[in-house]
Structure formats: C-alpha cells, structure tokens
Amino acid sequence: MDYFCRIVEQLRRALLDERTTAAFYAILRDMSTTFDGVDAFAEARKDEQDHAREITALLERLTGQRPPEADIPVQPPMVRDYCQGIMEAIRGEREAAVEYQSIINISPYEDVNIALSEIRGDEEVHLAKFQALYRTVCEKGFFAANTGDKQTD
C-alpha cells in the first residue's frame, strides 16, 4: 500500500475516533460533579468536534469527496464509573497523539502535517487536564474508593 492510501486510511480512522471521542466526552461532562470536570470535558469535546471537521476537510482535499466516516453514526463506550471514564480518556489522548505523529511521519503533505501537529498539541493539553482531574477527583476526592487504578502519568 502506498503512502497516499495509508494516510487516507489513517485519517479516516482518526475521523471516526474524533467523532466517537466527542460523544464520549459529552457523557463524561454530564457525569462530572465539579466545575473542573465539566470545563475539561466540555472544552475537549468542542476540540474533538473541531478536529473532526478539520480532518474531514483534509480528506476532502486529498480525495475530492466527503468521507463516509464524517456522517455515519458513532457509538461511544459505555461509562458506569466516572474515574474509569477519566482513565479511558487519558489512554485515548495518549493513543491519539501517537497516531497523529505516525501519520505526520509518513505524510509528504504540508497542510496535513500542520493540521495534525496542531491537533496533536490539543490532545496533549487534554491529556494534562485529564491527568490533573483524575488526581484531584479520583485520588483525593469522593470517587477515590471506586477505583484501584492510580496510574495517570
């Protein structure tokens, strides 16, 4: 598979991930009992929606057509435990940063690389906020007894 097809395939997967993550963050925002939680997940959700729009535009420029991943329904993961949801958000942000860097590493397209570098920067901010939220709410706060996983860094 040539680099063009690999980039398009990875961008399509990233588009679905961004849209699914936006829906996931809406759930976590609504579960939040603190202003910091509501704020972190509301901001991250908006960013994920912006990323989905940007990736859609990149795919339209690369392929000449709207990707089907921009319109198909997405299903966020089920969340029963808020702290486990934060941990899942932390894992997802780490994985997204790695995925975007892997696309940048093979992409000869400057517009793709610039957009993904900016998105990657947003993901790093989300990661830092979610790690701080986990430490504040789950390790020290009300939810601390509900989780055994304290690995956030």
mmCIF file of C-alpha atoms in Angstrom:
data_model
loop_
_atom_site.group_PDB
_atom_site.id
_atom_site.type_symbol
_atom_site.label_atom_id
_atom_site.label_comp_id
_atom_site.label_asym_id
_atom_site.label_seq_id
_atom_site.Cartn_x
_atom_site.Cartn_y
_atom_site.Cartn_z
ATOM 1 C CA MET A 1 0.000 0.000 0.000
ATOM 2 C CA ASP A 2 1.446 3.364 -0.968
ATOM 3 C CA TYR A 3 1.759 6.276 1.456
ATOM 4 C CA PHE A 4 -1.255 8.112 -0.012
ATOM 5 C CA CYS A 5 -3.601 5.198 0.727
ATOM 6 C CA ARG A 6 -2.081 4.711 4.182
ATOM 7 C CA ILE A 7 -2.533 8.389 5.037
ATOM 8 C CA VAL A 8 -6.146 8.414 3.817
ATOM 9 C CA GLU A 9 -6.918 5.198 5.714
ATOM 10 C CA GLN A 10 -5.364 6.523 8.932
ATOM 11 C CA LEU A 11 -7.157 9.866 8.591
ATOM 12 C CA ARG A 12 -10.483 8.081 8.115
ATOM 13 C CA ARG A 13 -9.857 6.057 11.263
ATOM 14 C CA ALA A 14 -8.842 9.232 13.110
ATOM 15 C CA LEU A 15 -12.037 10.950 11.957
ATOM 16 C CA LEU A 16 -14.170 8.184 13.442
ATOM 17 C CA ASP A 17 -12.092 8.295 16.628
ATOM 18 C CA GLU A 18 -12.545 12.070 16.974
ATOM 19 C CA ARG A 19 -16.307 11.839 16.483
ATOM 20 C CA THR A 20 -16.639 8.927 18.902
ATOM 21 C CA THR A 21 -14.467 10.694 21.454
ATOM 22 C CA ALA A 22 -16.594 13.847 21.238
ATOM 23 C CA ALA A 23 -19.663 11.760 22.112
ATOM 24 C CA PHE A 24 -17.747 10.031 24.927
ATOM 25 C CA TYR A 25 -16.677 13.373 26.395
ATOM 26 C CA ALA A 26 -20.286 14.589 26.392
ATOM 27 C CA ILE A 27 -21.135 11.632 28.642
ATOM 28 C CA LEU A 28 -18.214 12.360 30.978
ATOM 29 C CA ARG A 29 -19.085 16.065 31.030
ATOM 30 C CA ASP A 30 -22.609 15.204 32.132
ATOM 31 C CA MET A 31 -21.278 12.831 34.813
ATOM 32 C CA SER A 32 -18.909 15.456 36.231
ATOM 33 C CA THR A 33 -19.689 16.767 39.700
ATOM 34 C CA THR A 34 -17.087 19.558 39.681
ATOM 35 C CA PHE A 35 -16.646 22.660 37.599
ATOM 36 C CA ASP A 36 -13.163 21.474 36.597
ATOM 37 C CA GLY A 37 -14.599 18.234 35.243
ATOM 38 C CA VAL A 38 -17.389 19.920 33.334
ATOM 39 C CA ASP A 39 -14.974 22.502 31.943
ATOM 40 C CA ALA A 40 -12.288 19.982 30.928
ATOM 41 C CA PHE A 41 -14.681 17.661 29.130
ATOM 42 C CA ALA A 42 -16.740 20.446 27.524
ATOM 43 C CA GLU A 43 -13.594 22.074 26.130
ATOM 44 C CA ALA A 44 -12.161 18.752 24.965
ATOM 45 C CA ARG A 45 -15.478 17.829 23.325
ATOM 46 C CA LYS A 46 -15.524 21.066 21.377
ATOM 47 C CA ASP A 47 -11.920 20.494 20.301
ATOM 48 C CA GLU A 48 -12.706 16.935 19.168
ATOM 49 C CA GLN A 49 -15.611 18.246 17.080
ATOM 50 C CA ASP A 50 -13.288 20.870 15.565
ATOM 51 C CA HIS A 51 -10.707 18.153 14.850
ATOM 52 C CA ALA A 52 -13.351 16.047 13.114
ATOM 53 C CA ARG A 53 -14.260 18.998 10.886
ATOM 54 C CA GLU A 54 -10.588 19.652 10.092
ATOM 55 C CA ILE A 55 -9.869 16.007 9.281
ATOM 56 C CA THR A 56 -12.984 15.896 7.108
ATOM 57 C CA ALA A 57 -11.681 18.919 5.185
ATOM 58 C CA LEU A 58 -8.236 17.292 4.806
ATOM 59 C CA LEU A 59 -9.816 14.118 3.433
ATOM 60 C CA GLU A 60 -11.984 16.145 1.042
ATOM 61 C CA ARG A 61 -8.866 17.928 -0.261
ATOM 62 C CA LEU A 62 -6.927 14.667 -0.606
ATOM 63 C CA THR A 63 -9.658 12.535 -2.181
ATOM 64 C CA GLY A 64 -12.009 15.052 -3.774
ATOM 65 C CA GLN A 65 -15.029 13.727 -1.885
ATOM 66 C CA ARG A 66 -16.627 13.796 1.530
ATOM 67 C CA PRO A 67 -15.540 10.776 3.584
ATOM 68 C CA PRO A 68 -18.391 8.485 4.678
ATOM 69 C CA GLU A 69 -16.857 8.451 8.186
ATOM 70 C CA ALA A 70 -17.977 12.078 8.552
ATOM 71 C CA ASP A 71 -21.640 11.083 8.568
ATOM 72 C CA ILE A 72 -22.027 7.562 9.900
ATOM 73 C CA PRO A 73 -23.419 7.215 13.428
ATOM 74 C CA VAL A 74 -20.879 6.643 16.199
ATOM 75 C CA GLN A 75 -21.336 4.812 19.472
ATOM 76 C CA PRO A 76 -19.248 5.975 22.436
ATOM 77 C CA PRO A 77 -18.182 3.420 25.014
ATOM 78 C CA MET A 78 -20.457 2.776 27.987
ATOM 79 C CA VAL A 79 -19.349 4.517 31.169
ATOM 80 C CA ARG A 80 -20.543 3.468 34.588
ATOM 81 C CA ASP A 81 -17.657 4.681 36.718
ATOM 82 C CA TYR A 82 -16.552 8.289 36.332
ATOM 83 C CA CYS A 83 -12.937 7.681 37.347
ATOM 84 C CA GLN A 84 -12.610 4.753 34.965
ATOM 85 C CA GLY A 85 -14.031 7.043 32.275
ATOM 86 C CA ILE A 86 -11.329 9.603 33.017
ATOM 87 C CA MET A 87 -8.708 6.855 32.781
ATOM 88 C CA GLU A 88 -10.126 5.825 29.407
ATOM 89 C CA ALA A 89 -9.953 9.460 28.278
ATOM 90 C CA ILE A 90 -6.305 9.615 29.380
ATOM 91 C CA ARG A 91 -5.475 6.439 27.429
ATOM 92 C CA GLY A 92 -7.324 7.751 24.392
ATOM 93 C CA GLU A 93 -5.481 11.064 24.382
ATOM 94 C CA ARG A 94 -2.131 9.267 24.603
ATOM 95 C CA GLU A 95 -3.071 6.968 21.733
ATOM 96 C CA ALA A 96 -4.321 9.864 19.603
ATOM 97 C CA ALA A 97 -1.056 11.780 19.982
ATOM 98 C CA VAL A 98 0.905 8.697 18.880
ATOM 99 C CA GLU A 99 -1.448 8.059 15.951
ATOM 100 C CA TYR A 100 -1.184 11.639 14.685
ATOM 101 C CA GLN A 101 2.601 11.526 14.940
ATOM 102 C CA SER A 102 2.654 8.284 12.925
ATOM 103 C CA ILE A 103 0.663 9.974 10.142
ATOM 104 C CA ILE A 104 2.960 13.004 10.202
ATOM 105 C CA ASN A 105 5.981 10.694 9.950
ATOM 106 C CA ILE A 106 4.819 9.287 6.583
ATOM 107 C CA SER A 107 2.995 12.298 5.147
ATOM 108 C CA PRO A 108 4.624 14.476 2.488
ATOM 109 C CA TYR A 109 1.636 16.868 2.627
ATOM 110 C CA GLU A 110 2.427 20.090 4.430
ATOM 111 C CA ASP A 111 -1.222 21.006 5.070
ATOM 112 C CA VAL A 112 -1.870 17.587 6.632
ATOM 113 C CA ASN A 113 1.229 17.825 8.802
ATOM 114 C CA ILE A 114 0.454 21.337 10.030
ATOM 115 C CA ALA A 115 -3.157 20.455 10.870
ATOM 116 C CA LEU A 116 -2.205 17.229 12.635
ATOM 117 C CA SER A 117 0.563 18.946 14.605
ATOM 118 C CA GLU A 118 -1.982 21.451 15.902
ATOM 119 C CA ILE A 119 -4.453 18.676 16.722
ATOM 120 C CA ARG A 120 -1.690 16.727 18.467
ATOM 121 C CA GLY A 121 -0.975 19.790 20.589
ATOM 122 C CA ASP A 122 -4.639 19.937 21.632
ATOM 123 C CA GLU A 123 -4.536 16.257 22.575
ATOM 124 C CA GLU A 124 -1.537 16.914 24.827
ATOM 125 C CA VAL A 125 -3.453 19.705 26.597
ATOM 126 C CA HIS A 126 -6.442 17.375 27.084
ATOM 127 C CA LEU A 127 -4.123 14.717 28.491
ATOM 128 C CA ALA A 128 -2.647 17.128 31.050
ATOM 129 C CA LYS A 129 -6.088 18.352 32.132
ATOM 130 C CA PHE A 130 -7.493 14.845 32.467
ATOM 131 C CA GLN A 131 -4.486 13.688 34.478
ATOM 132 C CA ALA A 132 -4.912 16.636 36.856
ATOM 133 C CA LEU A 133 -8.649 15.987 37.090
ATOM 134 C CA TYR A 134 -8.039 12.334 37.908
ATOM 135 C CA ARG A 135 -5.558 13.242 40.648
ATOM 136 C CA THR A 136 -7.947 15.811 42.131
ATOM 137 C CA VAL A 137 -11.245 13.943 41.913
ATOM 138 C CA CYS A 138 -10.349 10.267 41.943
ATOM 139 C CA GLU A 139 -7.239 10.031 44.086
ATOM 140 C CA LYS A 140 -8.216 12.658 46.662
ATOM 141 C CA GLY A 141 -11.922 13.167 46.274
ATOM 142 C CA PHE A 142 -15.272 11.492 46.525
ATOM 143 C CA PHE A 143 -14.619 8.861 43.866
ATOM 144 C CA ALA A 144 -11.263 7.686 45.269
ATOM 145 C CA ALA A 145 -12.721 4.491 46.755
ATOM 146 C CA ASN A 146 -14.272 3.481 43.427
ATOM 147 C CA THR A 147 -11.053 2.789 41.524
ATOM 148 C CA GLY A 148 -7.917 0.814 42.096
ATOM 149 C CA ASP A 149 -6.020 2.206 39.103
ATOM 150 C CA LYS A 150 -3.942 5.182 40.190
ATOM 151 C CA GLN A 151 -1.622 5.280 37.159
ATOM 152 C CA THR A 152 -2.218 8.616 35.446
ATOM 153 C CA ASP A 153 1.285 9.748 34.465
#
